[in-house]
Coordinates of C-alpha atoms in Angstrom, one line a residue:
X1 CA -2.5 1.7 0.0
X2 CA -3.5 0.7 -3.5
X3 CA -1.8 -0.6 -6.6
X4 CA -1.6 1.4 -9.8
X5 CA -0.4 0.6 -13.3
X6 CA -0.2 2.5 -16.6
X7 CA 1.0 0.9 -19.9
X8 CA 1.4 2.3 -23.4
X9 CA 2.4 0.0 -26.3
X10 CA 4.5 0.9 -29.3
X11 CA 2.2 -1.1 -31.6
X12 CA -1.0 0.9 -31.9
X13 CA -2.8 -2.2 -33.1
X14 CA -2.0 -4.2 -30.0
X15 CA -4.2 -4.7 -27.0
X16 CA -2.9 -3.7 -23.6
X17 CA -5.6 -5.3 -21.4
X18 CA -3.9 -8.7 -20.9
X19 CA -0.6 -7.2 -19.7
X20 CA -2.5 -4.8 -17.4
X21 CA -4.3 -7.7 -15.8
X22 CA -1.0 -9.6 -15.4
X23 CA 0.5 -6.5 -13.7
X24 CA -2.5 -6.4 -11.3
X25 CA -2.0 -10.1 -10.4
X26 CA 1.6 -9.2 -9.4
X27 CA 0.4 -6.3 -7.3
X28 CA -2.7 -8.0 -5.7
X29 CA -1.1 -7.8 -2.2
X30 CA -1.6 -4.0 -2.5
X31 CA -5.3 -4.1 -2.7
X32 CA -7.9 -6.9 -2.4
X33 CA -11.1 -4.7 -2.2
X34 CA -11.6 -3.9 -5.9
X35 CA -9.9 -4.0 -9.3
X36 CA -10.3 -2.1 -12.5
X37 CA -8.8 -1.6 -16.0
X38 CA -9.4 1.2 -18.5
X39 CA -8.1 1.2 -22.0
X40 CA -8.1 3.7 -24.9
X41 CA -8.7 2.4 -28.4
X42 CA -8.6 4.2 -31.8
X43 CA -10.7 7.3 -32.0
X44 CA -10.2 8.0 -28.3
X45 CA -12.9 5.5 -27.2
X46 CA -12.5 4.5 -23.6
X47 CA -13.2 0.9 -22.5
X48 CA -13.5 0.3 -18.7
X49 CA -14.2 -2.7 -16.5
X50 CA -14.1 -2.4 -12.7
X51 CA -15.9 -3.7 -9.6
X52 CA -15.3 -5.0 -6.1
X53 CA -13.3 -8.2 -5.8
X54 CA -10.0 -9.8 -6.4
X55 CA -8.4 -9.6 -9.9
X56 CA -9.3 -13.2 -10.9
X57 CA -12.9 -12.6 -9.9
X58 CA -13.3 -9.2 -11.4
X59 CA -11.9 -10.2 -14.8
X60 CA -13.0 -13.8 -14.7
X61 CA -9.4 -15.0 -15.2
X62 CA -9.1 -12.9 -18.3
X63 CA -12.4 -13.9 -20.0
X64 CA -13.8 -10.4 -19.4
X65 CA -10.9 -8.8 -21.2
X66 CA -11.0 -10.8 -24.4
X67 CA -11.5 -8.5 -27.3
X68 CA -11.1 -5.3 -25.3
X69 CA -9.2 -3.0 -27.7
X70 CA -6.7 -0.3 -26.9
X71 CA -2.9 0.1 -27.0
X72 CA -2.7 2.1 -23.8
X73 CA -4.5 1.9 -20.5
X74 CA -4.5 2.0 -16.7
X75 CA -5.0 -0.6 -13.9
X76 CA -5.9 -0.1 -10.3
X77 CA -6.3 -2.2 -7.1
X78 CA -8.1 -0.7 -4.2
X79 CA -7.4 -1.1 -0.6
X80 CA -9.9 1.2 1.1
X81 CA -8.5 4.2 2.9
X82 CA -10.8 7.2 3.3
X83 CA -14.4 6.7 2.2
X84 CA -16.3 3.5 1.7
X85 CA -15.9 0.2 -0.1
X86 CA -18.8 0.8 -2.5
X87 CA -18.6 -0.4 -6.1
X88 CA -18.8 3.3 -7.2
X89 CA -15.4 3.9 -5.7
X90 CA -13.6 1.2 -7.7
X91 CA -11.0 2.8 -10.0
X92 CA -9.9 4.0 -12.5
X93 CA -12.1 7.0 -12.4
X94 CA -13.1 8.9 -15.6
X95 CA -14.3 12.4 -16.5
X96 CA -15.2 13.3 -20.0
X97 CA -14.2 17.0 -19.7
X98 CA -11.7 18.1 -20.6
X99 CA -10.2 15.8 -23.1
X100 CA -11.4 12.5 -21.5
X101 CA -9.3 11.7 -18.5
X102 CA -8.9 8.3 -16.7
X103 CA -7.2 8.4 -13.3
X104 CA -5.7 5.8 -10.9
X105 CA -4.6 7.0 -7.5
X106 CA -2.6 5.5 -4.6
X107 CA -2.5 7.7 -1.4
X108 CA -4.6 10.0 0.7
X109 CA -5.4 13.7 0.7
X110 CA -5.2 15.4 4.1
X111 CA -7.2 18.5 3.0
X112 CA -10.1 16.6 1.4
X113 CA -12.7 18.7 3.2
X114 CA -11.3 21.9 1.8
X115 CA -10.9 20.5 -1.7
X116 CA -14.5 19.3 -1.7
X117 CA -15.7 22.7 -0.7
X118 CA -13.5 24.3 -3.4
X119 CA -14.7 22.0 -6.1
X120 CA -18.3 22.7 -5.2
X121 CA -18.2 26.5 -4.6
X122 CA -15.5 27.7 -7.0
X123 CA -15.0 25.0 -9.6
X124 CA -18.6 23.9 -9.8
X125 CA -17.7 20.3 -10.2
X126 CA -19.9 17.5 -8.8
X127 CA -18.2 14.8 -6.7
X128 CA -20.2 11.6 -6.6
X129 CA -18.3 9.5 -4.1
X130 CA -16.3 9.9 -0.8
X131 CA -13.1 9.0 -2.5
X132 CA -10.0 11.3 -2.3
X133 CA -9.1 10.0 -5.8
X134 CA -12.2 11.5 -7.4
X135 CA -11.4 14.8 -5.7
X136 CA -7.9 14.8 -7.1
X137 CA -9.0 13.9 -10.5
X138 CA -11.5 16.8 -10.6
X139 CA -8.9 19.3 -9.3
X140 CA -6.6 18.2 -12.1
X141 CA -9.4 18.3 -14.7
X142 CA -10.4 21.8 -13.5
X143 CA -6.9 23.1 -13.8
X144 CA -6.5 21.5 -17.2
X145 CA -9.7 23.1 -18.5
X146 CA -8.1 26.5 -17.9
X147 CA -6.0 26.0 -21.0
X148 CA -9.0 26.6 -23.2
X149 CA -7.4 24.7 -26.0
X150 CA -9.0 22.2 -28.3
X151 CA -5.9 20.0 -27.9
X152 CA -3.3 20.0 -25.2
X153 CA 0.5 19.5 -25.2
X154 CA 3.0 18.4 -22.6
X155 CA 3.5 21.9 -21.2
X156 CA -0.2 22.3 -20.7
X157 CA -0.3 19.1 -18.7
X158 CA 2.8 19.9 -16.6
X159 CA 1.5 23.4 -15.8
X160 CA -1.9 22.0 -14.8
X161 CA -0.2 19.5 -12.5
X162 CA 1.8 22.2 -10.9
X163 CA -1.3 24.2 -10.1
X164 CA -2.9 21.0 -8.7
X165 CA 0.0 20.4 -6.4
X166 CA -0.5 23.9 -5.0
X167 CA -4.0 22.9 -3.9
X168 CA -3.6 19.2 -2.8
X169 CA -1.9 18.1 0.4
X170 CA -0.9 14.6 1.4
X171 CA 0.9 11.7 -0.1
X172 CA 0.2 10.1 -3.5
X173 CA 1.4 8.3 -6.6
X174 CA -1.0 8.6 -9.6
X175 CA -1.3 7.5 -13.2
X176 CA -3.6 9.1 -15.7
X177 CA -4.6 8.7 -19.4
X178 CA -5.8 11.3 -21.8
X179 CA -8.0 9.9 -24.6
X180 CA -6.1 9.6 -27.8
X181 CA -3.0 11.4 -26.3
X182 CA -1.0 9.2 -23.9
X183 CA -0.4 8.3 -20.3
X184 CA 1.3 10.2 -17.4
X185 CA 2.4 9.5 -13.9
X186 CA 3.3 11.7 -11.0
X187 CA 4.3 11.5 -7.3
X188 CA 3.9 13.7 -4.3
X189 CA 6.6 16.3 -3.4
X190 CA 7.7 14.2 -0.4
X191 CA 8.1 10.9 -2.2
X192 CA 5.8 9.1 0.3
X193 CA 4.0 6.7 -2.1
X194 CA 6.1 4.7 -4.6
X195 CA 6.0 4.8 -8.5
X196 CA 8.5 3.4 -11.0
X197 CA 8.8 3.5 -14.8
X198 CA 10.4 0.9 -17.1
X199 CA 10.7 0.2 -20.8
X200 CA 10.4 -3.0 -23.0
X201 CA 11.7 -3.3 -26.5
X202 CA 9.2 -4.5 -29.2
X203 CA 9.5 -4.8 -33.0
X204 CA 7.7 -1.5 -33.3
X205 CA 9.7 0.5 -30.7
X206 CA 9.4 0.6 -27.0
X207 CA 6.6 -0.1 -24.6
X208 CA 6.5 1.8 -21.3
X209 CA 4.9 0.9 -18.0
X210 CA 4.4 2.7 -14.7
X211 CA 3.6 0.7 -11.6
X212 CA 3.6 0.9 -7.8
X213 CA 6.4 -1.7 -7.5
X214 CA 9.2 -2.9 -9.7
X215 CA 8.1 -6.5 -9.5
X216 CA 5.3 -5.8 -12.0
X217 CA 7.8 -4.4 -14.5
X218 CA 10.4 -7.2 -13.9
X219 CA 8.0 -10.0 -14.5
X220 CA 6.6 -8.5 -17.7
X221 CA 10.0 -8.0 -19.2
X222 CA 10.5 -4.3 -18.6
X223 CA 14.0 -3.0 -17.9
X224 CA 15.8 0.4 -17.4
X225 CA 13.6 0.8 -14.3
X226 CA 13.8 4.2 -12.5
X227 CA 11.8 5.8 -9.7
X228 CA 9.6 8.8 -10.3
X229 CA 11.2 11.4 -8.0
X230 CA 9.3 13.5 -5.4
X231 CA 7.4 16.2 -7.2
X232 CA 8.2 14.8 -10.6
X233 CA 5.9 13.9 -13.5
X234 CA 6.4 11.9 -16.7
X235 CA 4.3 12.0 -19.9
X236 CA 4.4 9.4 -22.5
X237 CA 2.6 10.3 -25.7
X238 CA 1.7 7.7 -28.3
X239 CA 4.8 6.7 -30.3
X240 CA 7.1 9.0 -28.3
X241 CA 9.7 8.7 -25.5
X242 CA 9.0 9.7 -21.9
X243 CA 9.3 13.4 -21.0
X244 CA 10.1 14.2 -17.4
X245 CA 9.4 17.5 -15.6
X246 CA 9.6 18.7 -12.0
X247 CA 6.0 19.9 -11.5
X248 CA 6.5 20.8 -7.8
X249 CA 9.6 21.7 -5.8
X250 CA 10.9 18.7 -3.9
X251 CA 10.1 19.1 -0.2
X252 CA 11.7 15.9 1.0
X253 CA 12.6 12.4 0.0
X254 CA 10.8 10.3 2.6
X255 CA 9.3 7.0 1.4
X256 CA 6.7 5.4 3.7
X257 CA 8.5 3.1 6.0
X258 CA 5.6 0.7 6.0
X259 CA 6.3 -0.3 2.4
X260 CA 9.6 -1.9 3.6
X261 CA 8.2 -3.3 6.9
X262 CA 5.1 -4.9 5.5
X263 CA 3.3 -3.9 2.3
X264 CA 5.8 -4.3 -0.6
X265 CA 6.7 -7.6 -2.0
X266 CA 10.2 -8.8 -1.0
X267 CA 11.2 -9.1 -4.7
X268 CA 10.5 -5.3 -5.3
X269 CA 13.0 -2.5 -5.2
X270 CA 11.6 0.8 -3.9
X271 CA 13.6 4.0 -4.2
X272 CA 16.8 2.0 -4.7
X273 CA 16.2 -0.1 -1.6
X274 CA 15.7 -3.8 -2.1
X275 CA 12.9 -4.9 0.1
X276 CA 14.3 -8.4 0.7
X277 CA 17.7 -7.1 1.7
X278 CA 16.1 -4.4 3.9
X279 CA 14.1 -7.0 5.8
X280 CA 17.3 -9.1 6.3
X281 CA 18.9 -6.0 7.9
X282 CA 15.8 -5.5 10.1
X283 CA 16.3 -9.1 11.4
X284 CA 19.9 -8.6 12.2
X285 CA 19.3 -5.4 14.1
X286 CA 16.3 -6.9 15.9
X287 CA 18.4 -9.8 17.0
X288 CA 20.8 -7.4 18.7
X289 CA 17.9 -5.7 20.4
X290 CA 16.5 -9.1 21.6
X291 CA 19.9 -9.8 23.2
X292 CA 19.9 -6.4 24.9
X293 CA 16.3 -6.6 26.2
X294 CA 16.0 -10.3 27.2
X295 CA 19.7 -10.8 28.2
X296 CA 22.0 -13.7 27.2
X297 CA 20.6 -16.2 29.8
X298 CA 17.0 -15.9 28.5
X299 CA 18.1 -16.0 24.9
X300 CA 20.2 -19.1 25.6
X301 CA 17.1 -20.9 26.8
X302 CA 15.2 -20.1 23.6
X303 CA 14.8 -23.3 21.6
X304 CA 13.5 -22.1 18.3
X305 CA 12.7 -19.0 16.2
X306 CA 9.3 -19.1 14.4
X307 CA 8.1 -16.4 12.0
X308 CA 4.5 -15.3 11.9
X309 CA 3.8 -15.7 8.1
X310 CA 4.4 -14.3 5.7
X311 CA 6.2 -10.9 5.7
X312 CA 8.3 -11.6 8.8
X313 CA 9.9 -14.7 7.4
X314 CA 12.9 -12.9 5.8
X315 CA 13.7 -11.0 9.0
X316 CA 13.2 -14.1 11.2
X317 CA 15.7 -16.1 9.2
X318 CA 18.4 -13.4 9.7
X319 CA 17.5 -13.1 13.4
X320 CA 17.8 -16.8 13.9
X321 CA 21.2 -16.9 12.2
X322 CA 22.5 -14.0 14.3
X323 CA 21.4 -15.6 17.5
X324 CA 22.5 -19.1 16.4
X325 CA 19.1 -20.6 16.9
X326 CA 17.1 -23.1 14.9
X327 CA 14.6 -21.6 12.5
X328 CA 11.2 -23.3 11.9
X329 CA 8.1 -22.3 9.9
X330 CA 5.8 -23.9 12.4
X331 CA 2.8 -21.9 11.5
X332 CA 1.1 -22.8 8.3
X333 CA -0.8 -20.1 6.5
X334 CA -4.0 -20.6 4.5
X335 CA -3.2 -18.6 1.4
X336 CA -6.8 -18.1 0.5
X337 CA -7.5 -15.9 3.5
X338 CA -7.1 -12.1 3.2
X339 CA -5.0 -9.9 5.5
X340 CA -7.0 -9.8 8.7
X341 CA -6.5 -6.1 9.5
X342 CA -8.5 -5.3 6.3
X343 CA -11.6 -7.1 7.7
X344 CA -14.4 -4.8 8.8
X345 CA -14.9 -5.8 12.5
X346 CA -12.8 -6.9 15.4
X347 CA -14.9 -10.1 15.8
X348 CA -14.4 -11.0 12.2
X349 CA -10.7 -10.4 12.5
X350 CA -10.4 -12.7 15.5
X351 CA -12.1 -15.5 13.6
X352 CA -10.0 -14.7 10.6
X353 CA -6.8 -15.4 12.5
X354 CA -7.8 -19.0 13.1
X355 CA -8.8 -19.4 9.5
X356 CA -5.6 -17.9 8.4
X357 CA -3.1 -19.8 10.5
X358 CA -2.6 -23.2 12.1
X359 CA 0.2 -24.6 14.2
X360 CA 2.4 -27.7 13.8
X361 CA 2.1 -28.8 17.4
X362 CA 5.3 -30.9 17.5
X363 CA 7.4 -27.8 17.0
X364 CA 5.9 -26.1 20.1
X365 CA 5.5 -28.8 22.7
X366 CA 7.7 -28.2 25.8
X367 CA 9.8 -25.5 24.0
X368 CA 10.6 -21.9 24.6
X369 CA 9.8 -20.1 21.4
X370 CA 10.6 -16.7 19.9
X371 CA 8.0 -15.5 17.5
X372 CA 9.0 -12.9 14.9
X373 CA 6.4 -10.5 13.5
X374 CA 6.7 -7.6 11.1
X375 CA 4.4 -5.2 13.0
X376 CA 1.8 -5.2 15.6
X377 CA -1.2 -2.9 15.1
X378 CA -4.4 -4.0 17.0
X379 CA -2.7 -7.1 18.3
X380 CA -5.5 -9.3 17.0
X381 CA -3.3 -11.6 15.0
X382 CA -0.5 -11.6 17.6
X383 CA -2.9 -12.5 20.4
X384 CA -4.4 -15.3 18.4
X385 CA -1.0 -16.7 17.3
X386 CA 0.3 -16.6 20.9
X387 CA -2.8 -18.4 22.1
X388 CA -2.3 -21.1 19.5
X389 CA 1.4 -21.5 20.5
X390 CA 0.4 -22.1 24.1
X391 CA -2.4 -24.5 23.1
X392 CA 0.3 -26.4 21.1
X393 CA 2.4 -26.8 24.3
X394 CA 4.9 -23.9 24.3
X395 CA 6.4 -23.3 27.7
X396 CA 7.6 -19.7 27.1
X397 CA 6.4 -17.4 24.3
X398 CA 8.6 -14.4 23.5
X399 CA 7.7 -12.0 20.6
X400 CA 10.2 -9.9 18.6
X401 CA 8.7 -7.2 16.3
X402 CA 10.6 -5.8 13.3
X403 CA 9.0 -2.4 13.8
X404 CA 8.5 -0.1 16.8
X405 CA 5.3 0.3 18.6
X406 CA 2.5 1.7 16.4
X407 CA 0.3 4.2 18.3
X408 CA -0.6 6.8 15.7
X409 CA -2.8 7.0 12.7
X410 CA -1.5 6.5 9.2
X411 CA -2.7 9.4 7.1
X412 CA -1.1 8.8 3.6
X413 CA -3.2 5.9 2.3
X414 CA -3.0 3.0 4.7
X415 CA -6.0 2.7 7.1
X416 CA -4.3 0.6 9.8
X417 CA -6.7 1.5 12.7
X418 CA -7.8 4.3 14.9
X419 CA -5.2 5.0 17.6
X420 CA -7.4 3.9 20.4
X421 CA -7.8 0.5 18.8
X422 CA -4.0 0.0 18.7
X423 CA -2.5 -2.3 21.3
X424 CA 0.4 0.1 21.9
X425 CA -1.9 3.0 22.5
X426 CA -1.4 4.1 26.2
X427 CA 0.5 0.9 27.1
X428 CA 4.2 0.3 27.9
X429 CA 6.0 -2.9 26.9
X430 CA 5.0 -4.9 29.9
X431 CA 1.3 -4.0 29.4
X432 CA 1.5 -4.8 25.7
X433 CA 2.9 -8.3 26.5
X434 CA 0.3 -8.9 29.1
X435 CA -2.5 -7.9 26.7
X436 CA -1.1 -10.2 24.0
X437 CA -0.5 -13.0 26.4
X438 CA 3.3 -13.1 25.7
X439 CA 6.1 -13.5 28.3
X440 CA 7.8 -10.5 26.7
X441 CA 7.6 -8.4 23.6
X442 CA 10.7 -6.8 22.1
X443 CA 10.2 -4.0 19.6
X444 CA 12.7 -2.7 17.1
X445 CA 13.9 0.8 17.8
X446 CA 13.0 3.5 15.3
X447 CA 16.6 4.4 14.7
X448 CA 17.5 0.8 14.0
X449 CA 14.6 0.5 11.6
X450 CA 15.7 3.6 9.7
X451 CA 19.3 2.5 9.6
X452 CA 18.3 -0.9 8.2
X453 CA 16.9 0.8 5.1
X454 CA 19.7 3.4 4.8
X455 CA 22.3 0.7 4.8
X456 CA 20.7 -1.0 1.8
X457 CA 20.5 2.3 0.0
X458 CA 24.2 2.8 0.6
X459 CA 25.0 -0.7 -0.7
X460 CA 23.5 0.4 -4.0
X461 CA 25.6 3.5 -4.1
X462 CA 22.7 5.9 -3.2
X463 CA 22.9 8.8 -0.9
X464 CA 19.1 8.9 -0.7
X465 CA 16.6 8.3 0.8
X466 CA 17.9 8.7 4.3
X467 CA 14.7 10.0 5.8
X468 CA 11.4 8.2 5.9
X469 CA 7.7 8.8 6.7
X470 CA 7.4 7.3 10.2
X471 CA 4.4 9.1 11.7
X472 CA 2.6 5.9 12.7
X473 CA 5.5 5.3 15.2
X474 CA 6.1 8.7 16.7
X475 CA 3.3 11.0 15.5
X476 CA 5.7 13.2 13.6
X477 CA 4.4 13.3 10.1
X478 CA 6.5 14.4 7.1
X479 CA 3.9 16.9 5.9
X480 CA 2.1 19.6 7.8
X481 CA -1.3 18.3 9.3
X482 CA -4.1 20.6 10.3
X483 CA -5.5 20.3 13.9
X484 CA -8.9 19.2 12.7
X485 CA -7.8 16.5 10.3
X486 CA -7.7 13.6 12.8
X487 CA -11.3 14.3 13.9
X488 CA -12.3 14.3 10.2
X489 CA -10.4 11.0 9.6
X490 CA -12.3 9.3 12.5
X491 CA -15.6 10.5 11.1
X492 CA -14.8 9.2 7.7
X493 CA -13.6 5.8 9.1
X494 CA -16.8 5.5 11.2
X495 CA -19.0 6.1 8.2
X496 CA -17.0 3.7 6.1
X497 CA -17.2 0.9 8.7
X498 CA -21.0 1.4 9.1
X499 CA -21.4 1.1 5.3
X500 CA -19.1 -2.0 5.2
X501 CA -21.2 -3.7 7.8
X502 CA -24.4 -2.9 5.9
X503 CA -22.9 -4.1 2.6
X504 CA -21.9 -7.4 4.3
X505 CA -25.4 -7.8 5.7
X506 CA -27.0 -7.1 2.3
X507 CA -24.7 -9.8 0.8
X508 CA -25.7 -12.3 3.4
X509 CA -29.5 -11.4 3.4
X510 CA -30.5 -13.5 0.4
X511 CA -29.1 -16.7 2.0
X512 CA -30.8 -16.2 5.4
X513 CA -33.6 -18.5 6.5
X514 CA -36.9 -17.2 7.5
X515 CA -36.5 -18.4 11.1
X516 CA -33.3 -16.3 11.7
X517 CA -35.3 -13.2 12.5
X518 CA -35.0 -9.6 11.4

């Protein structure tokens, strides 16, 4: 999962960099590994700044962007999926031929091995990183070079994208910029990864922005927001209005369920589904499930409902209201600690839980508590939280999870964990509860999770989406997946983790004392 942005201003003398940085601040939750911005100034000159780190660090709170020209540009936030976390993989990527293309990508290609071979043997294009994004950029560039024209038009771009879609498999949302021409955005034919477009009136006409989530557009004054549809592309030339085209037949309309469960901000709307309202519905349905599994007598003895911050708070409020129980934010989150599942090792994640969260002991002592979590992957956070609750004096600790058991790999851009690392892998409910140290764990059913989202879509008068990408829960992925892909994914993950550990060691090495040994 990454965050992507594209922005083109009506005033060709204006600078786009500051607005791009603001958009990245608003999407920081989508990627904390690296950040980058590329702009295009007069004469087609590309200006780019990118490296590992958070937005504020990379751009030095805006100081780095002062004086960077260009009325159009791209922004990217990286959360590592396939590959490594090397600086070389920070985006946007750039190729000079043909036409000077910048590229920002959110997603994952499930035929990366075949594409790498194709680019080497047939297209004769060199790939310098392990990133899927660089592969996709070069496939697009190779197809675009087939035009053989000194200058391209919209139809050339749409035709090249159509040929690229025939070669690439997976889930993606992308933005691109052609030097001196304009920006474009496109989305996979299943609608797995999100992408929205909005406009903003200015004295010189209209500015246009593409982003992963609507919150970036809302906060920067963009309106008339619409989703880019599955298999659809949009091109916005300098000084012109957007042009839309279906570059690939729509194969489904199945947004990734994890956007609604965990990743997206609650103030975003994705594919017509308000994330906040959706999480409210998850809480209501989960409350009914808690009553069904635990029974009225056990539920009656529960003293308080406590969310595990932050994403579960909305659902926990609804659940508490449905069960007529007090709601208390009894865990305090340190906002300066990253999401722990992104950390490179299990030991680091375990320490990270204690750094990330602390308990208000008075709210736990001699009480039966019901903890509400959005999802449970490895169980590291849940296990640490339950341990803290018991240390604070809780008598009984029940856990209600807004999503079903996660026991399969995510293959469309969110590197949750390897299946064998997941707490639900090969375990039933009782075994999961025992492993986590809880008295009982109640999981949302997959049908209820889907219905929670569909209900909100219907509230807005939409008939779609009514299907979702839910492969992490049941192993039934929305796209075809080759038999050897999962072995390939494990090899890539193993290589990436080894490099992360080495990178961390190299960062620490200058500060080690001589007596710490080799």
